[in-house]
PDB file of C-alpha atoms and ligand atoms in Angstrom:
ATOM      1  CA  MET A   1     131.280  65.970  95.071  1.00 37.00           C
ATOM      2  CA  THR A   2     132.092  62.594  93.490  1.00 35.00           C
ATOM      3  CA  ARG A   3     135.170  61.942  91.523  1.00 37.00           C
ATOM      4  CA  SER A   4     133.268  61.822  88.232  1.00 40.00           C
ATOM      5  CA  GLY A   5     131.451  64.948  89.305  1.00 41.00           C
ATOM      6  CA  ALA A   6     134.670  66.805  89.905  1.00 42.00           C
ATOM      7  CA  ALA A   7     135.908  65.749  86.375  1.00 41.00           C
ATOM      8  CA  HIS A   8     132.637  66.999  84.888  1.00 43.00           C
ATOM      9  CA  TRP A   9     132.983  70.498  86.498  1.00 46.00           C
ATOM     10  CA  SER A  10     136.518  70.916  85.510  1.00 63.00           C
ATOM     11  CA  ARG A  11     135.560  70.733  81.867  1.00 86.00           C
ATOM     12  CA  ARG A  12     133.052  73.695  82.012  1.00 93.00           C
ATOM     13  CA  VAL A  13     133.425  76.283  79.385  1.00 96.00           C
ATOM     14  CA  LEU A  14     131.997  79.846  79.609  1.00 98.00           C
ATOM     15  CA  ILE A  15     131.058  81.302  76.318  1.00 98.00           C
ATOM     16  CA  LEU A  16     130.650  85.097  76.420  1.00 98.00           C
ATOM     17  CA  GLY A  17     128.059  85.459  73.738  1.00 98.00           C
ATOM     18  CA  GLY A  18     125.611  87.730  71.974  1.00 96.00           C
ATOM     19  CA  THR A  19     126.647  86.799  68.404  1.00 96.00           C
ATOM     20  CA  GLY A  20     125.929  84.092  65.824  1.00 95.00           C
ATOM     21  CA  GLU A  21     129.336  82.648  66.355  1.00 97.00           C
ATOM     22  CA  ALA A  22     128.639  82.242  70.062  1.00 98.00           C
ATOM     23  CA  ARG A  23     125.450  80.267  69.261  1.00 98.00           C
ATOM     24  CA  GLU A  24     127.337  78.131  66.734  1.00 98.00           C
ATOM     25  CA  LEU A  25     130.059  77.390  69.330  1.00 98.00           C
ATOM     26  CA  ALA A  26     127.437  76.468  71.993  1.00 98.00           C
ATOM     27  CA  ALA A  27     125.860  73.998  69.588  1.00 98.00           C
ATOM     28  CA  ALA A  28     129.237  72.458  68.651  1.00 98.00           C
ATOM     29  CA  LEU A  29     130.253  72.014  72.290  1.00 97.00           C
ATOM     30  CA  VAL A  30     126.911  70.577  73.222  1.00 96.00           C
ATOM     31  CA  ALA A  31     127.165  68.171  70.348  1.00 97.00           C
ATOM     32  CA  ARG A  32     130.573  67.024  71.665  1.00 95.00           C
ATOM     33  CA  GLY A  33     129.265  66.592  75.219  1.00 94.00           C
ATOM     34  CA  ILE A  34     131.446  69.520  76.488  1.00 94.00           C
ATOM     35  CA  PRO A  35     129.555  71.321  79.259  1.00 94.00           C
ATOM     36  CA  ALA A  36     129.158  74.953  78.146  1.00 96.00           C
ATOM     37  CA  ILE A  37     127.297  77.921  79.700  1.00 98.00           C
ATOM     38  CA  SER A  38     126.542  80.776  77.293  1.00 98.00           C
ATOM     39  CA  SER A  39     126.408  84.173  78.864  1.00 98.00           C
ATOM     40  CA  LEU A  40     124.305  87.092  77.459  1.00 98.00           C
ATOM     41  CA  ALA A  41     124.385  90.651  78.627  1.00 97.00           C
ATOM     42  CA  GLY A  42     120.495  91.000  78.548  1.00 95.00           C
ATOM     43  CA  ARG A  43     120.392  94.088  76.309  1.00 91.00           C
ATOM     44  CA  VAL A  44     117.819  92.597  73.996  1.00 89.00           C
ATOM     45  CA  SER A  45     114.402  91.680  75.315  1.00 88.00           C
ATOM     46  CA  SER A  46     113.916  88.675  73.087  1.00 89.00           C
ATOM     47  CA  PRO A  47     117.387  87.411  72.265  1.00 91.00           C
ATOM     48  CA  ARG A  48     118.131  84.466  70.030  1.00 92.00           C
ATOM     49  CA  LEU A  49     119.015  81.906  72.495  1.00 96.00           C
ATOM     50  CA  PRO A  50     121.832  79.361  72.129  1.00 98.00           C
ATOM     51  CA  VAL A  51     121.305  75.814  72.815  1.00 97.00           C
ATOM     52  CA  GLY A  52     122.543  74.533  76.185  1.00 96.00           C
ATOM     53  CA  GLU A  53     122.873  76.261  79.518  1.00 97.00           C
ATOM     54  CA  VAL A  54     122.264  80.050  79.337  1.00 98.00           C
ATOM     55  CA  ARG A  55     122.866  82.878  81.994  1.00 98.00           C
ATOM     56  CA  VAL A  56     121.787  86.474  81.420  1.00 97.00           C
ATOM     57  CA  GLY A  57     123.064  89.770  82.846  1.00 98.00           C
ATOM     58  CA  GLY A  58     126.426  91.473  83.744  1.00 98.00           C
ATOM     59  CA  PHE A  59     128.765  89.873  86.159  1.00 98.00           C
ATOM     60  CA  GLY A  60     129.603  93.106  88.041  1.00 98.00           C
ATOM     61  CA  GLY A  61     132.877  94.043  86.327  1.00 98.00           C
ATOM     62  CA  ALA A  62     136.201  92.105  86.204  1.00 98.00           C
ATOM     63  CA  ALA A  63     135.963  91.181  89.856  1.00 97.00           C
ATOM     64  CA  GLY A  64     132.443  89.877  89.575  1.00 98.00           C
ATOM     65  CA  LEU A  65     133.490  87.838  86.543  1.00 98.00           C
ATOM     66  CA  ALA A  66     136.511  86.362  88.409  1.00 96.00           C
ATOM     67  CA  GLU A  67     134.221  85.397  91.261  1.00 96.00           C
ATOM     68  CA  TYR A  68     131.797  83.722  88.778  1.00 97.00           C
ATOM     69  CA  LEU A  69     134.697  81.717  87.242  1.00 95.00           C
ATOM     70  CA  ARG A  70     135.745  80.495  90.725  1.00 93.00           C
ATOM     71  CA  SER A  71     132.314  79.675  91.964  1.00 93.00           C
ATOM     72  CA  GLU A  72     131.133  77.944  88.851  1.00 93.00           C
ATOM     73  CA  ARG A  73     134.572  76.184  88.483  1.00 92.00           C
ATOM     74  CA  ILE A  74     135.123  77.263  84.881  1.00 94.00           C
ATOM     75  CA  PHE A  75     137.945  75.583  82.944  1.00 92.00           C
ATOM     76  CA  ALA A  76     138.123  78.094  80.007  1.00 95.00           C
ATOM     77  CA  VAL A  77     136.431  81.103  78.665  1.00 97.00           C
ATOM     78  CA  VAL A  78     135.827  81.764  75.000  1.00 98.00           C
ATOM     79  CA  ASP A  79     134.959  85.408  74.326  1.00 98.00           C
ATOM     80  CA  ALA A  80     132.744  85.223  71.250  1.00 98.00           C
ATOM     81  CA  THR A  81     131.198  88.709  71.867  1.00 98.00           C
ATOM     82  CA  HIS A  82     130.669  91.280  69.214  1.00 97.00           C
ATOM     83  CA  PRO A  83     133.880  92.957  67.951  1.00 97.00           C
ATOM     84  CA  PHE A  84     132.652  96.281  69.438  1.00 97.00           C
ATOM     85  CA  ALA A  85     131.855  94.775  72.913  1.00 97.00           C
ATOM     86  CA  ALA A  86     135.401  95.905  74.208  1.00 97.00           C
ATOM     87  CA  ARG A  87     134.535  96.317  77.992  1.00 98.00           C
ATOM     88  CA  ILE A  88     133.498  92.722  78.486  1.00 98.00           C
ATOM     89  CA  THR A  89     136.641  91.472  76.684  1.00 98.00           C
ATOM     90  CA  ALA A  90     138.935  93.709  78.746  1.00 97.00           C
ATOM     91  CA  ASN A  91     137.096  92.368  81.884  1.00 98.00           C
ATOM     92  CA  ALA A  92     137.505  88.844  80.727  1.00 98.00           C
ATOM     93  CA  VAL A  93     141.184  89.309  80.263  1.00 96.00           C
ATOM     94  CA  ILE A  94     141.569  90.515  83.833  1.00 96.00           C
ATOM     95  CA  ALA A  95     139.261  87.971  85.336  1.00 96.00           C
ATOM     96  CA  THR A  96     140.882  84.928  83.652  1.00 95.00           C
ATOM     97  CA  GLN A  97     144.356  86.170  84.694  1.00 92.00           C
ATOM     98  CA  ALA A  98     143.285  86.592  88.167  1.00 90.00           C
ATOM     99  CA  THR A  99     141.643  83.197  88.541  1.00 85.00           C
ATOM    100  CA  THR A 100     143.409  79.990  89.254  1.00 74.00           C
ATOM    101  CA  PRO A 101     141.895  77.081  87.289  1.00 64.00           C
ATOM    102  CA  PRO A 102     139.951  74.442  89.259  1.00 60.00           C
ATOM    103  CA  PRO A 103     142.561  72.296  90.997  1.00 57.00           C
ATOM    104  CA  ASP A 104     140.787  68.968  90.783  1.00 52.00           C
ATOM    105  CA  ARG A 105     141.134  68.103  87.074  1.00 50.00           C
ATOM    106  CA  PRO A 106     143.781  66.109  85.379  1.00 44.00           C
ATOM    107  CA  SER A 107     146.946  67.337  83.573  1.00 43.00           C
ATOM    108  CA  LEU A 108     146.771  70.780  85.066  1.00 41.00           C
ATOM    109  CA  GLY A 109     150.049  71.800  83.528  1.00 40.00           C
ATOM    110  CA  GLU A 110     148.788  71.198  80.081  1.00 43.00           C
ATOM    111  CA  ILE A 111     145.739  73.252  80.358  1.00 44.00           C
ATOM    112  CA  LEU A 112     147.086  76.256  81.957  1.00 44.00           C
ATOM    113  CA  HIS A 113     146.881  79.211  79.626  1.00 43.00           C
ATOM    114  CA  ASP A 114     150.121  81.154  78.928  1.00 41.00           C
ATOM    115  CA  HIS A 115     149.095  84.007  81.235  1.00 44.00           C
ATOM    116  CA  GLY A 116     148.751  81.505  84.067  1.00 50.00           C
ATOM    117  CA  GLY A 117     145.030  81.734  84.842  1.00 71.00           C
ATOM    118  CA  VAL A 118     141.878  80.231  83.467  1.00 90.00           C
ATOM    119  CA  GLY A 119     142.205  79.397  79.715  1.00 93.00           C
ATOM    120  CA  PHE A 120     141.073  82.356  77.597  1.00 96.00           C
ATOM    121  CA  LEU A 121     140.433  82.530  73.904  1.00 97.00           C
ATOM    122  CA  VAL A 122     138.863  85.307  71.683  1.00 98.00           C
ATOM    123  CA  LEU A 123     136.677  84.136  68.819  1.00 98.00           C
ATOM    124  CA  ARG A 124     136.259  87.119  66.586  1.00 98.00           C
ATOM    125  CA  ARG A 125     134.977  87.005  63.007  1.00 97.00           C
ATOM    126  CA  PRO A 126     137.043  88.855  60.460  1.00 97.00           C
ATOM    127  CA  GLY A 127     136.189  92.431  59.647  1.00 98.00           C
ATOM    128  CA  TRP A 128     134.726  93.503  56.238  1.00 98.00           C
ATOM    129  CA  GLN A 129     137.274  94.385  53.573  1.00 98.00           C
ATOM    130  CA  ALA A 130     136.695  97.110  51.008  1.00 98.00           C
ATOM    131  CA  ARG A 131     136.301  95.858  47.324  1.00 97.00           C
ATOM    132  CA  ALA A 132     136.675  97.539  44.048  1.00 97.00           C
ATOM    133  CA  GLY A 133     133.944 100.183  43.713  1.00 97.00           C
ATOM    134  CA  ASP A 134     133.471 100.823  47.404  1.00 98.00           C
ATOM    135  CA  ARG A 135     133.617 104.388  48.614  1.00 98.00           C
ATOM    136  CA  TRP A 136     134.599 103.820  52.233  1.00 98.00           C
ATOM    137  CA  VAL A 137     135.795 106.454  54.639  1.00 98.00           C
ATOM    138  CA  ARG A 138     137.449 104.603  57.513  1.00 98.00           C
ATOM    139  CA  VAL A 139     137.117 106.279  60.958  1.00 98.00           C
ATOM    140  CA  ALA A 140     138.237 105.273  64.428  1.00 98.00           C
ATOM    141  CA  ASP A 141     135.175 106.023  66.483  1.00 97.00           C
ATOM    142  CA  MET A 142     131.633 107.428  66.458  1.00 97.00           C
ATOM    143  CA  SER A 143     132.650 111.041  67.051  1.00 97.00           C
ATOM    144  CA  SER A 144     134.887 110.836  63.989  1.00 98.00           C
ATOM    145  CA  ALA A 145     132.029 109.379  62.049  1.00 98.00           C
ATOM    146  CA  ALA A 146     129.851 112.286  63.101  1.00 98.00           C
ATOM    147  CA  ALA A 147     132.619 114.810  62.308  1.00 98.00           C
ATOM    148  CA  HIS A 148     132.799 113.297  58.776  1.00 98.00           C
ATOM    149  CA  LEU A 149     129.089 113.934  58.217  1.00 98.00           C
ATOM    150  CA  SER A 150     129.657 117.663  58.535  1.00 94.00           C
ATOM    151  CA  HIS A 151     130.844 117.447  54.932  1.00 95.00           C
ATOM    152  CA  TYR A 152     127.295 116.676  53.978  1.00 98.00           C
ATOM    153  CA  PRO A 153     124.531 119.305  53.590  1.00 98.00           C
ATOM    154  CA  ALA A 154     121.697 119.478  56.143  1.00 97.00           C
ATOM    155  CA  GLY A 155     119.358 117.863  53.667  1.00 96.00           C
ATOM    156  CA  ALA A 156     121.418 114.728  53.361  1.00 98.00           C
ATOM    157  CA  ARG A 157     119.818 111.366  54.175  1.00 98.00           C
ATOM    158  CA  VAL A 158     121.854 109.256  56.542  1.00 98.00           C
ATOM    159  CA  LEU A 159     121.315 105.571  57.308  1.00 98.00           C
ATOM    160  CA  LEU A 160     122.805 104.930  60.762  1.00 98.00           C
ATOM    161  CA  THR A 161     123.406 101.247  61.586  1.00 98.00           C
ATOM    162  CA  THR A 162     125.820 101.660  64.387  1.00 97.00           C
ATOM    163  CA  GLY A 163     123.401 100.485  67.044  1.00 93.00           C
ATOM    164  CA  ARG A 164     121.045 102.009  69.503  1.00 93.00           C
ATOM    165  CA  GLN A 165     123.619 102.527  72.288  1.00 91.00           C
ATOM    166  CA  GLU A 166     125.902 104.976  70.586  1.00 91.00           C
ATOM    167  CA  THR A 167     123.516 107.664  69.187  1.00 96.00           C
ATOM    168  CA  ALA A 168     124.900 110.666  71.216  1.00 96.00           C
ATOM    169  CA  ALA A 169     127.708 111.473  68.831  1.00 97.00           C
ATOM    170  CA  PHE A 170     125.090 112.182  66.117  1.00 98.00           C
ATOM    171  CA  ALA A 171     122.492 113.961  68.290  1.00 97.00           C
ATOM    172  CA  ALA A 172     123.470 117.547  67.277  1.00 97.00           C
ATOM    173  CA  LEU A 173     123.736 116.886  63.579  1.00 98.00           C
ATOM    174  CA  PRO A 174     121.236 118.575  61.161  1.00 98.00           C
ATOM    175  CA  GLN A 175     121.019 115.874  58.603  1.00 98.00           C
ATOM    176  CA  ARG A 176     117.954 113.669  58.198  1.00 98.00           C
ATOM    177  CA  PHE A 177     118.676 110.270  59.902  1.00 98.00           C
ATOM    178  CA  TRP A 178     117.205 106.797  59.756  1.00 98.00           C
ATOM    179  CA  LEU A 179     118.501 104.765  62.651  1.00 98.00           C
ATOM    180  CA  ARG A 180     118.097 101.071  62.261  1.00 98.00           C
ATOM    181  CA  ALA A 181     118.448  98.998  65.489  1.00 96.00           C
ATOM    182  CA  VAL A 182     117.112  95.839  67.106  1.00 93.00           C
ATOM    183  CA  GLU A 183     115.443  97.748  69.817  1.00 93.00           C
ATOM    184  CA  ALA A 184     114.515 101.376  70.424  1.00 94.00           C
ATOM    185  CA  PRO A 185     117.435 103.691  71.413  1.00 94.00           C
ATOM    186  CA  ASP A 186     117.394 105.206  74.931  1.00 88.00           C
ATOM    187  CA  GLY A 187     120.088 107.756  74.261  1.00 92.00           C
ATOM    188  CA  PRO A 188     119.871 111.302  72.716  1.00 97.00           C
ATOM    189  CA  LEU A 189     118.952 111.358  68.934  1.00 97.00           C
ATOM    190  CA  PRO A 190     119.313 113.786  66.138  1.00 98.00           C
ATOM    191  CA  GLU A 191     116.295 116.110  65.803  1.00 97.00           C
ATOM    192  CA  ARG A 192     115.275 114.542  62.503  1.00 98.00           C
ATOM    193  CA  CYS A 193     115.494 110.840  63.049  1.00 98.00           C
ATOM    194  CA  ASP A 194     113.308 107.911  62.091  1.00 98.00           C
ATOM    195  CA  ILE A 195     113.684 104.620  63.865  1.00 98.00           C
ATOM    196  CA  ILE A 196     113.687 101.390  61.899  1.00 97.00           C
ATOM    197  CA  LEU A 197     113.256  98.499  64.225  1.00 96.00           C
ATOM    198  CA  ASP A 198     114.617  95.404  62.510  1.00 95.00           C
ATOM    199  CA  ARG A 199     117.135  92.581  63.013  1.00 93.00           C
ATOM    200  CA  GLY A 200     119.263  90.854  60.396  1.00 91.00           C
ATOM    201  CA  PRO A 201     119.938  89.062  58.321  1.00 94.00           C
ATOM    202  CA  PHE A 202     118.952  91.525  55.720  1.00 97.00           C
ATOM    203  CA  THR A 203     118.558  90.635  51.981  1.00 98.00           C
ATOM    204  CA  LEU A 204     120.303  92.437  49.290  1.00 98.00           C
ATOM    205  CA  ASP A 205     116.957  93.316  47.611  1.00 98.00           C
ATOM    206  CA  ALA A 206     115.655  94.845  50.889  1.00 98.00           C
ATOM    207  CA  GLU A 207     118.868  96.748  51.391  1.00 98.00           C
ATOM    208  CA  ARG A 208     118.799  98.013  47.727  1.00 98.00           C
ATOM    209  CA  GLU A 209     115.395  99.306  48.393  1.00 98.00           C
ATOM    210  CA  LEU A 210     116.392 101.130  51.641  1.00 98.00           C
ATOM    211  CA  LEU A 211     119.521 102.648  50.306  1.00 98.00           C
ATOM    212  CA  ARG A 212     117.756 103.970  47.170  1.00 97.00           C
ATOM    213  CA  HIS A 213     116.518 106.742  49.467  1.00 95.00           C
ATOM    214  CA  MET A 214     119.864 107.428  51.236  1.00 98.00           C
ATOM    215  CA  ASP A 215     122.986 109.641  50.540  1.00 98.00           C
ATOM    216  CA  VAL A 216     125.383 108.017  52.999  1.00 98.00           C
ATOM    217  CA  LEU A 217     125.569 104.971  55.242  1.00 98.00           C
ATOM    218  CA  VAL A 218     127.274 104.855  58.641  1.00 98.00           C
ATOM    219  CA  THR A 219     128.218 101.460  59.992  1.00 98.00           C
ATOM    220  CA  LYS A 220     130.463  99.673  62.353  1.00 98.00           C
ATOM    221  CA  ASN A 221     132.949  97.163  60.864  1.00 98.00           C
ATOM    222  CA  SER A 222     131.123  94.261  62.407  1.00 97.00           C
ATOM    223  CA  GLY A 223     132.053  91.722  59.789  1.00 97.00           C
ATOM    224  CA  GLY A 224     130.044  88.597  58.985  1.00 95.00           C
ATOM    225  CA  PRO A 225     127.372  87.731  56.380  1.00 94.00           C
ATOM    226  CA  MET A 226     124.355  88.716  58.381  1.00 93.00           C
ATOM    227  CA  THR A 227     124.489  92.477  57.684  1.00 96.00           C
ATOM    228  CA  ALA A 228     126.967  92.619  54.737  1.00 97.00           C
ATOM    229  CA  ALA A 229     124.204  93.177  52.155  1.00 98.00           C
ATOM    230  CA  LYS A 230     124.071  96.894  52.798  1.00 98.00           C
ATOM    231  CA  LEU A 231     127.773  97.229  51.653  1.00 98.00           C
ATOM    232  CA  THR A 232     126.852  95.652  48.330  1.00 98.00           C
ATOM    233  CA  ALA A 233     123.789  97.876  47.885  1.00 98.00           C
ATOM    234  CA  ALA A 234     125.961 100.999  48.853  1.00 98.00           C
ATOM    235  CA  ARG A 235     128.653  99.974  46.240  1.00 98.00           C
ATOM    236  CA  GLU A 236     125.961  99.444  43.540  1.00 98.00           C
ATOM    237  CA  ARG A 237     124.540 102.945  44.229  1.00 98.00           C
ATOM    238  CA  GLY A 238     127.995 104.544  44.609  1.00 98.00           C
ATOM    239  CA  ILE A 239     127.169 106.070  48.034  1.00 98.00           C
ATOM    240  CA  GLU A 240     129.790 106.681  50.628  1.00 98.00           C
ATOM    241  CA  VAL A 241     130.078 104.358  53.581  1.00 98.00           C
ATOM    242  CA  VAL A 242     131.438 105.872  56.838  1.00 98.00           C
ATOM    243  CA  MET A 243     133.071 102.670  58.324  1.00 98.00           C
ATOM    244  CA  VAL A 244     133.800 102.767  62.035  1.00 98.00           C
ATOM    245  CA  GLU A 245     136.736 100.578  62.593  1.00 98.00           C
ATOM    246  CA  ARG A 246     136.930  98.037  65.419  1.00 98.00           C
ATOM    247  CA  PRO A 247     138.479  98.812  68.929  1.00 97.00           C
ATOM    248  CA  PRO A 248     141.821  97.129  69.211  1.00 96.00           C
ATOM    249  CA  LEU A 249     141.903  93.825  71.156  1.00 96.00           C
ATOM    250  CA  PRO A 250     144.127  93.629  74.177  1.00 94.00           C
ATOM    251  CA  GLY A 251     147.485  92.230  73.346  1.00 93.00           C
ATOM    252  CA  GLY A 252     149.053  88.835  74.197  1.00 92.00           C
ATOM    253  CA  ILE A 253     145.775  86.758  73.935  1.00 94.00           C
ATOM    254  CA  PRO A 254     144.995  84.035  71.467  1.00 96.00           C
ATOM    255  CA  VAL A 255     142.549  84.996  68.801  1.00 98.00           C
ATOM    256  CA  VAL A 256     140.711  82.733  66.310  1.00 98.00           C
ATOM    257  CA  GLN A 257     138.330  83.664  63.611  1.00 98.00           C
ATOM    258  CA  GLN A 258     136.357  80.459  63.030  1.00 97.00           C
ATOM    259  CA  VAL A 259     134.154  78.434  65.300  1.00 98.00           C
ATOM    260  CA  THR A 260     135.957  75.217  64.298  1.00 98.00           C
ATOM    261  CA  GLU A 261     139.233  76.693  65.405  1.00 98.00           C
ATOM    262  CA  ALA A 262     137.711  77.470  68.749  1.00 98.00           C
ATOM    263  CA  VAL A 263     136.563  74.014  69.109  1.00 98.00           C
ATOM    264  CA  ASP A 264     140.092  72.683  68.179  1.00 97.00           C
ATOM    265  CA  TRP A 265     141.479  74.942  70.829  1.00 96.00           C
ATOM    266  CA  LEU A 266     139.241  73.589  73.482  1.00 96.00           C
ATOM    267  CA  ASP A 267     139.675  69.924  72.361  1.00 93.00           C
ATOM    268  CA  GLU A 268     143.430  70.352  72.604  1.00 91.00           C
ATOM    269  CA  ARG A 269     143.196  71.667  76.198  1.00 87.00           C
ATOM    270  CA  LEU A 270     140.628  69.066  77.171  1.00 83.00           C
ATOM    271  CA  GLY A 271     142.715  66.275  75.686  1.00 78.00           C
ATOM    272  CA  ALA A 272     139.573  65.210  73.489  1.00 62.00           C
TER     273      ALA A 272
HETATM  274  P1  LIG B 301     130.373  95.920  76.466  1.00 86.92           P
HETATM  275  O1  LIG B 301     130.310  97.469  76.280  1.00 86.92           O
HETATM  276  O2  LIG B 301     131.728  95.384  76.216  1.00 86.92           O
HETATM  277  O3  LIG B 301     129.966  95.444  77.864  1.00 86.92           O
HETATM  278  C1  LIG B 301     129.351  96.407  78.838  1.00 86.92           C
HETATM  279  C2  LIG B 301     128.899  95.465  80.025  1.00 86.92           C
HETATM  280  O4  LIG B 301     127.834  94.523  79.661  1.00 86.92           O
HETATM  281  C3  LIG B 301     130.040  94.605  80.600  1.00 86.92           C
HETATM  282  O5  LIG B 301     130.860  95.211  81.330  1.00 86.92           O
HETATM  283  C4  LIG B 301     129.273  93.478  81.186  1.00 86.92           C
HETATM  284  O6  LIG B 301     128.668  93.889  82.547  1.00 86.92           O
HETATM  285  C5  LIG B 301     128.073  93.373  80.289  1.00 86.92           C
HETATM  286  N1  LIG B 301     128.290  92.341  79.316  1.00 86.92           N
HETATM  287  C6  LIG B 301     128.625  92.491  77.977  1.00 86.92           C
HETATM  288  N2  LIG B 301     128.646  91.332  77.231  1.00 86.92           N
HETATM  289  C7  LIG B 301     128.268  90.321  78.218  1.00 86.92           C
HETATM  290  C8  LIG B 301     128.045  88.971  78.140  1.00 86.92           C
HETATM  291  N3  LIG B 301     128.102  88.341  76.978  1.00 86.92           N
HETATM  292  N4  LIG B 301     127.596  88.305  79.220  1.00 86.92           N
HETATM  293  C9  LIG B 301     127.433  89.025  80.442  1.00 86.92           C
HETATM  294  N5  LIG B 301     127.574  90.325  80.636  1.00 86.92           N
HETATM  295  C10 LIG B 301     127.999  91.053  79.457  1.00 86.92           C
HETATM  296  O7  LIG B 301     129.260  95.287  75.578  1.00 86.92           O
HETATM  297  P2  LIG B 301     128.175  95.889  74.579  1.00 86.92           P
HETATM  298  O8  LIG B 301     128.813  96.477  73.434  1.00 86.92           O
HETATM  299  O9  LIG B 301     127.161  96.664  75.552  1.00 86.92           O
HETATM  300  O10 LIG B 301     127.367  94.610  74.093  1.00 86.92           O
HETATM  301  C11 LIG B 301     126.608  93.775  74.977  1.00 86.92           C
HETATM  302  C12 LIG B 301     126.359  92.436  74.410  1.00 86.92           C
HETATM  303  O11 LIG B 301     125.690  92.689  73.201  1.00 86.92           O
HETATM  304  C13 LIG B 301     127.641  91.670  74.095  1.00 86.92           C
HETATM  305  O12 LIG B 301     127.454  90.366  74.708  1.00 86.92           O
HETATM  306  C14 LIG B 301     127.778  91.614  72.646  1.00 86.92           C
HETATM  307  O13 LIG B 301     128.245  90.329  72.156  1.00 86.92           O
HETATM  308  C15 LIG B 301     126.384  91.958  72.139  1.00 86.92           C
HETATM  309  N6  LIG B 301     126.332  92.701  70.914  1.00 86.92           N
HETATM  310  C16 LIG B 301     126.979  93.909  70.929  1.00 86.92           C
HETATM  311  C17 LIG B 301     126.996  94.721  69.765  1.00 86.92           C
HETATM  312  C18 LIG B 301     127.764  96.012  69.741  1.00 86.92           C
HETATM  313  O14 LIG B 301     127.801  96.635  68.601  1.00 86.92           O
HETATM  314  N7  LIG B 301     128.420  96.465  70.738  1.00 86.92           N
HETATM  315  C19 LIG B 301     126.396  94.220  68.650  1.00 86.92           C
HETATM  316  C20 LIG B 301     125.704  92.985  68.633  1.00 86.92           C
HETATM  317  C21 LIG B 301     125.797  92.275  69.805  1.00 86.92           C
HETATM  318  P3  LIG B 301     129.439  93.585  83.832  1.00 86.92           P
HETATM  319  O15 LIG B 301     130.621  94.603  83.869  1.00 86.92           O
HETATM  320  O16 LIG B 301     128.474  93.894  84.849  1.00 86.92           O
HETATM  321  O17 LIG B 301     129.910  92.255  83.830  1.00 86.92           O
END
């Protein structure tokens, strides 16, 4: 590898993606000439692709990700995955701590992250906050959300927007469900369950129309504007929202909420 080639490789950034913020970050880095690879899990058959280099599929746990960081000579990882994608975040913490940064780049001391491995930053959009008029019941996980629905009669109509991967908690419930997801679920479903295949952003008018036929909404606290209109529609109708709160982030890692802050963090470390 030439000297200039080594410098190029040492600036490589891995974006763990699958979100709008990850796509925005990829576009910002490409525009700045920073070599970035976006990684997608491969869950969705026709994903919205970020600009620039993209890889698809799991790494094979923390050890596989650490090996990938070494072999691809990754300088820093930005975890811009969905707030509920807790496993890949945990793996990324372990993998970046276990991986020594590429040795052939300048000012190594400055760019080592506090925990001594490859630089690691979490980019996580803020969660939704309840507003006046909201009727939110905050729960910690899907089984608590399902337990709360036992307060509703069997005839109640439930809009479930918690994704296609976590339907099992609701499978034994008697209520009438509408499950909205990007792709068809493969897990167990409630006996009475219609599938709405759709992908945001959703307009307020469309959400008003959908929620007109519902008694309760179950959602993850994903945050962001793309799927927030359902909360406004629920508030307007005065219906309860069972809000599944986010899993906690691992401690001791830097977290930013905005794409611009992630770019600044990288700029600082790259000496741009
Ligand atoms: P997860 O439970 O945290 O991860 C499960 C496994 O999927 C990981 O161990 C990893 O496999 C692989 N994986 C996850 N994200 C990856 C990525 N960006 N690149 C490569 N491999 C990845 O994640 P999840 O909740 O299934 O979400 C999967 C993807 O969908 C994430 O990228 C996330 O941003 C996106 N997404 C998730 C949600 C949600 O509600 N969970 C909503 C919208 C979008 P290995 O162990 O083999 O590396």
